[in-house]
mmCIF file of C-alpha atoms in Angstrom:
data_model
loop_
_atom_site.group_PDB
_atom_site.id
_atom_site.type_symbol
_atom_site.label_atom_id
_atom_site.label_comp_id
_atom_site.label_asym_id
_atom_site.label_seq_id
_atom_site.Cartn_x
_atom_site.Cartn_y
_atom_site.Cartn_z
ATOM 1 C CA UNK R 1 11.070 22.486 -22.329
ATOM 2 C CA UNK R 2 13.299 20.663 -19.668
ATOM 3 C CA UNK R 3 11.281 22.230 -16.855
ATOM 4 C CA UNK R 4 8.957 19.442 -15.373
ATOM 5 C CA UNK R 5 5.531 20.816 -14.303
ATOM 6 C CA UNK R 6 3.149 19.076 -12.109
ATOM 7 C CA UNK R 7 -0.640 19.172 -11.659
ATOM 8 C CA UNK R 8 -1.861 19.025 -8.104
ATOM 9 C CA UNK R 9 -5.444 18.007 -7.227
ATOM 10 C CA UNK R 10 -6.669 19.267 -3.805
ATOM 11 C CA UNK R 11 -9.714 17.897 -2.211
ATOM 12 C CA UNK R 12 -11.697 19.695 0.524
ATOM 13 C CA UNK R 13 -14.621 17.756 1.893
ATOM 14 C CA UNK R 14 -17.570 17.694 4.213
ATOM 15 C CA UNK R 15 -17.422 14.791 6.524
ATOM 16 C CA UNK R 16 -19.229 11.823 4.942
ATOM 17 C CA UNK R 17 -18.940 13.071 1.427
ATOM 18 C CA UNK R 18 -16.396 10.277 0.167
ATOM 19 C CA UNK R 19 -13.848 12.914 -0.479
ATOM 20 C CA UNK R 20 -10.929 10.526 0.778
ATOM 21 C CA UNK R 21 -12.284 7.704 -1.241
ATOM 22 C CA UNK R 22 -12.548 9.864 -4.276
ATOM 23 C CA UNK R 23 -9.042 10.996 -3.893
ATOM 24 C CA UNK R 24 -8.002 7.216 -3.559
ATOM 25 C CA UNK R 25 -9.753 6.531 -6.861
ATOM 26 C CA UNK R 26 -8.041 9.342 -8.755
ATOM 27 C CA UNK R 27 -4.707 8.786 -7.456
ATOM 28 C CA UNK R 28 -4.928 5.009 -8.434
ATOM 29 C CA UNK R 29 -6.257 5.792 -11.971
ATOM 30 C CA UNK R 30 -3.737 8.399 -12.647
ATOM 31 C CA UNK R 31 -0.895 6.601 -11.071
ATOM 32 C CA UNK R 32 0.090 9.392 -8.667
ATOM 33 C CA UNK R 33 0.353 9.674 -5.008
ATOM 34 C CA UNK R 34 -2.275 10.505 -2.574
ATOM 35 C CA UNK R 35 -1.399 12.493 0.530
ATOM 36 C CA UNK R 36 -3.858 12.349 3.525
ATOM 37 C CA UNK R 37 -3.056 10.333 6.480
ATOM 38 C CA UNK R 38 0.704 10.386 5.557
ATOM 39 C CA UNK R 39 0.795 13.986 6.485
ATOM 40 C CA UNK R 40 0.789 12.988 10.192
ATOM 41 C CA UNK R 41 4.043 11.145 9.778
ATOM 42 C CA UNK R 42 5.571 13.754 7.495
ATOM 43 C CA UNK R 43 4.614 16.570 9.858
ATOM 44 C CA UNK R 44 5.901 14.699 12.954
ATOM 45 C CA UNK R 45 9.318 14.330 11.172
ATOM 46 C CA UNK R 46 9.456 17.995 10.129
ATOM 47 C CA UNK R 47 8.211 19.664 13.269
ATOM 48 C CA UNK R 48 9.325 17.235 15.956
ATOM 49 C CA UNK R 49 5.748 17.140 17.416
ATOM 50 C CA UNK R 50 4.570 13.820 18.633
ATOM 51 C CA UNK R 51 2.319 11.940 16.267
ATOM 52 C CA UNK R 52 -0.451 11.199 18.607
ATOM 53 C CA UNK R 53 -0.673 14.899 19.563
ATOM 54 C CA UNK R 54 -1.065 15.618 15.828
ATOM 55 C CA UNK R 55 -3.730 13.036 15.399
ATOM 56 C CA UNK R 56 -5.712 14.635 18.379
ATOM 57 C CA UNK R 57 -5.175 18.223 17.522
ATOM 58 C CA UNK R 58 -5.007 18.677 13.798
ATOM 59 C CA UNK R 59 -8.527 19.772 13.333
ATOM 60 C CA UNK R 60 -9.340 21.176 16.690
ATOM 61 C CA UNK R 61 -10.142 24.792 17.184
ATOM 62 C CA UNK R 62 -7.093 26.614 17.999
ATOM 63 C CA UNK R 63 -8.456 28.771 20.801
ATOM 64 C CA UNK R 64 -6.168 30.865 22.901
ATOM 65 C CA UNK R 65 -7.616 30.021 26.344
ATOM 66 C CA UNK R 66 -7.355 26.262 25.582
ATOM 67 C CA UNK R 67 -3.584 26.801 24.643
ATOM 68 C CA UNK R 68 -3.216 28.672 28.058
ATOM 69 C CA UNK R 69 -4.605 25.633 29.879
ATOM 70 C CA UNK R 70 -2.340 23.362 27.973
ATOM 71 C CA UNK R 71 0.499 25.613 28.876
ATOM 72 C CA UNK R 72 -0.222 25.581 32.631
ATOM 73 C CA UNK R 73 -0.818 21.834 32.847
ATOM 74 C CA UNK R 74 2.277 21.068 30.710
ATOM 75 C CA UNK R 75 5.852 20.577 31.545
ATOM 76 C CA UNK R 76 6.950 21.879 28.241
ATOM 77 C CA UNK R 77 8.107 25.449 27.630
ATOM 78 C CA UNK R 78 5.218 28.047 27.499
ATOM 79 C CA UNK R 79 6.278 29.074 24.053
ATOM 80 C CA UNK R 80 6.136 25.538 22.688
ATOM 81 C CA UNK R 81 2.576 24.819 24.323
ATOM 82 C CA UNK R 82 1.190 28.088 22.880
ATOM 83 C CA UNK R 83 2.423 27.490 19.412
ATOM 84 C CA UNK R 84 1.893 23.835 18.764
ATOM 85 C CA UNK R 85 -1.303 24.439 16.579
ATOM 86 C CA UNK R 86 0.735 27.087 14.671
ATOM 87 C CA UNK R 87 3.790 24.902 14.271
ATOM 88 C CA UNK R 88 1.482 22.182 12.954
ATOM 89 C CA UNK R 89 -0.064 24.441 10.290
ATOM 90 C CA UNK R 90 3.077 25.985 9.061
ATOM 91 C CA UNK R 91 4.834 22.441 8.911
ATOM 92 C CA UNK R 92 1.870 21.101 6.959
ATOM 93 C CA UNK R 93 1.919 24.103 4.591
ATOM 94 C CA UNK R 94 5.668 23.803 3.924
ATOM 95 C CA UNK R 95 5.206 20.136 3.082
ATOM 96 C CA UNK R 96 2.355 20.755 0.589
ATOM 97 C CA UNK R 97 4.539 23.397 -1.082
ATOM 98 C CA UNK R 98 7.290 20.937 -1.314
ATOM 99 C CA UNK R 99 5.116 18.196 -2.642
ATOM 100 C CA UNK R 100 3.540 20.574 -5.305
ATOM 101 C CA UNK R 101 7.078 21.402 -6.520
ATOM 102 C CA UNK R 102 8.328 17.726 -6.626
ATOM 103 C CA UNK R 103 5.472 15.659 -8.237
ATOM 104 C CA UNK R 104 1.825 15.521 -9.452
ATOM 105 C CA UNK R 105 -0.287 14.262 -6.604
ATOM 106 C CA UNK R 106 -3.711 14.334 -4.724
ATOM 107 C CA UNK R 107 -3.879 16.188 -1.463
ATOM 108 C CA UNK R 108 -6.924 15.770 0.809
ATOM 109 C CA UNK R 109 -7.775 18.326 3.349
ATOM 110 C CA UNK R 110 -5.099 20.367 5.104
ATOM 111 C CA UNK R 111 -6.188 23.869 3.552
ATOM 112 C CA UNK R 112 -4.220 22.739 0.522
ATOM 113 C CA UNK R 113 -6.456 24.849 -1.795
ATOM 114 C CA UNK R 114 -5.442 27.883 0.178
ATOM 115 C CA UNK R 115 -1.807 27.056 0.719
ATOM 116 C CA UNK R 116 -1.507 26.566 -3.090
ATOM 117 C CA UNK R 117 -3.884 29.240 -4.241
ATOM 118 C CA UNK R 118 -1.242 30.989 -6.316
ATOM 119 C CA UNK R 119 -0.160 27.928 -8.152
ATOM 120 C CA UNK R 120 -1.821 27.816 -11.616
ATOM 121 C CA UNK R 121 -1.491 24.054 -11.890
ATOM 122 C CA UNK R 122 -3.801 23.214 -9.011
ATOM 123 C CA UNK R 123 -7.247 21.702 -9.546
ATOM 124 C CA UNK R 124 -9.185 22.585 -6.436
ATOM 125 C CA UNK R 125 -12.220 20.234 -5.589
ATOM 126 C CA UNK R 126 -14.888 20.721 -3.126
ATOM 127 C CA UNK R 127 -17.084 17.616 -2.034
ATOM 128 C CA UNK R 128 -20.347 18.094 -0.446
ATOM 129 C CA UNK R 129 -23.461 16.034 -0.052
ATOM 130 C CA UNK R 130 -27.028 16.029 1.402
ATOM 131 C CA UNK R 131 -27.254 14.874 5.026
ATOM 132 C CA UNK R 132 -28.898 11.507 4.372
ATOM 133 C CA UNK R 133 -26.202 10.512 1.900
ATOM 134 C CA UNK R 134 -23.402 11.606 4.347
ATOM 135 C CA UNK R 135 -25.152 9.593 7.225
ATOM 136 C CA UNK R 136 -25.288 6.450 5.216
ATOM 137 C CA UNK R 137 -21.711 6.802 4.217
ATOM 138 C CA UNK R 138 -20.501 7.444 7.697
ATOM 139 C CA UNK R 139 -22.440 4.407 8.911
ATOM 140 C CA UNK R 140 -21.144 2.050 6.123
ATOM 141 C CA UNK R 141 -17.613 3.457 5.853
ATOM 142 C CA UNK R 142 -16.741 4.279 9.397
ATOM 143 C CA UNK R 143 -19.067 1.995 11.376
ATOM 144 C CA UNK R 144 -20.626 4.992 13.146
ATOM 145 C CA UNK R 145 -23.855 4.090 14.661
ATOM 146 C CA UNK R 146 -26.672 5.627 12.352
ATOM 147 C CA UNK R 147 -28.272 7.502 15.325
ATOM 148 C CA UNK R 148 -24.938 9.154 16.138
ATOM 149 C CA UNK R 149 -23.993 10.011 12.527
ATOM 150 C CA UNK R 150 -25.636 13.550 12.211
ATOM 151 C CA UNK R 151 -24.079 14.854 15.460
ATOM 152 C CA UNK R 152 -20.728 13.568 14.342
ATOM 153 C CA UNK R 153 -21.022 15.053 10.798
ATOM 154 C CA UNK R 154 -21.933 18.391 12.330
ATOM 155 C CA UNK R 155 -19.058 18.253 14.876
ATOM 156 C CA UNK R 156 -16.466 17.330 12.387
ATOM 157 C CA UNK R 157 -17.537 19.869 9.782
ATOM 158 C CA UNK R 158 -17.601 22.676 12.587
ATOM 159 C CA UNK R 159 -13.981 21.725 13.200
ATOM 160 C CA UNK R 160 -13.009 21.835 9.628
ATOM 161 C CA UNK R 161 -14.821 25.061 9.085
ATOM 162 C CA UNK R 162 -13.220 26.718 12.219
ATOM 163 C CA UNK R 163 -9.548 25.335 11.245
ATOM 164 C CA UNK R 164 -9.883 26.593 7.786
ATOM 165 C CA UNK R 165 -11.274 29.993 8.438
ATOM 166 C CA UNK R 166 -8.951 30.597 11.435
ATOM 167 C CA UNK R 167 -5.718 29.841 9.379
ATOM 168 C CA UNK R 168 -6.985 31.210 5.991
ATOM 169 C CA UNK R 169 -9.249 34.057 6.661
ATOM 170 C CA UNK R 170 -11.410 32.624 3.906
ATOM 171 C CA UNK R 171 -14.870 30.965 3.955
ATOM 172 C CA UNK R 172 -14.747 27.142 3.676
ATOM 173 C CA UNK R 173 -16.843 25.751 0.968
ATOM 174 C CA UNK R 174 -17.096 29.214 -0.896
ATOM 175 C CA UNK R 175 -17.672 28.208 -4.557
ATOM 176 C CA UNK R 176 -15.140 30.990 -5.954
ATOM 177 C CA UNK R 177 -12.223 29.244 -4.151
ATOM 178 C CA UNK R 178 -12.566 25.998 -5.946
ATOM 179 C CA UNK R 179 -12.617 24.821 -9.701
ATOM 180 C CA UNK R 180 -15.125 22.212 -9.009
ATOM 181 C CA UNK R 181 -18.075 21.748 -6.405
ATOM 182 C CA UNK R 182 -19.240 18.107 -6.496
ATOM 183 C CA UNK R 183 -22.466 16.908 -4.873
ATOM 184 C CA UNK R 184 -21.459 13.411 -4.199
ATOM 185 C CA UNK R 185 -24.880 12.677 -2.861
ATOM 186 C CA UNK R 186 -26.032 12.897 -6.452
ATOM 187 C CA UNK R 187 -22.915 12.170 -8.329
ATOM 188 C CA UNK R 188 -21.457 8.760 -7.880
ATOM 189 C CA UNK R 189 -17.793 8.638 -6.995
ATOM 190 C CA UNK R 190 -16.737 6.953 -10.225
ATOM 191 C CA UNK R 191 -18.433 9.529 -12.322
ATOM 192 C CA UNK R 192 -16.761 12.384 -10.162
ATOM 193 C CA UNK R 193 -13.337 10.648 -10.732
ATOM 194 C CA UNK R 194 -13.726 10.379 -14.541
ATOM 195 C CA UNK R 195 -14.729 14.270 -14.488
ATOM 196 C CA UNK R 196 -11.644 15.269 -12.524
ATOM 197 C CA UNK R 197 -9.407 12.988 -14.509
ATOM 198 C CA UNK R 198 -10.563 14.750 -17.717
ATOM 199 C CA UNK R 199 -9.770 18.103 -16.109
ATOM 200 C CA UNK R 200 -6.411 16.889 -15.051
ATOM 201 C CA UNK R 201 -5.594 15.624 -18.488
ATOM 202 C CA UNK R 202 -6.397 19.087 -19.863
ATOM 203 C CA UNK R 203 -4.292 20.859 -17.422
ATOM 204 C CA UNK R 204 -1.300 18.518 -18.427
ATOM 205 C CA UNK R 205 -1.781 19.527 -22.118
ATOM 206 C CA UNK R 206 -1.789 23.157 -21.120
ATOM 207 C CA UNK R 207 1.849 22.908 -19.513
#
């Protein structure tokens, strides 16, 4: 057929589980693009929201009273201040859908598994790990002092859960939403990479 189909790999991940690194490995091996930090630039272009605002607020809990405080202390119009988080989510979702139509790629985070839930050509991965492994990875990869890693892991995971559940109405990390749950504390990233690549190749054959 002349219609080109694409296979998209989405990676949701607990903080410190190595999901981003896994995404990089998969994208490099398969010769496809990885989208993670790039979203910030793409969303800024699409939504007109300042990039530093996006960095600060992308995974914060969108609570109404906080938006009201922002609105009162801001020179921006009330409407713009109240809806910045929502504008951000909508802009990201549109970009995810556009990418899925355009090319095979790896998308890390951004509720991509939910945004593309009706697309049959998506491989949805969730990475998690035991706390000790996550703490070691955070110290090694991100340079977080070991004694601060546990509270940082809990804080960031709380934000990810709140962001996902607020926008999707679904439970984050619920196995039924994903094709593959990988414990990266037990399963080395290169092994996980090979596993996902195998699933990807099978999906391509099905098209």
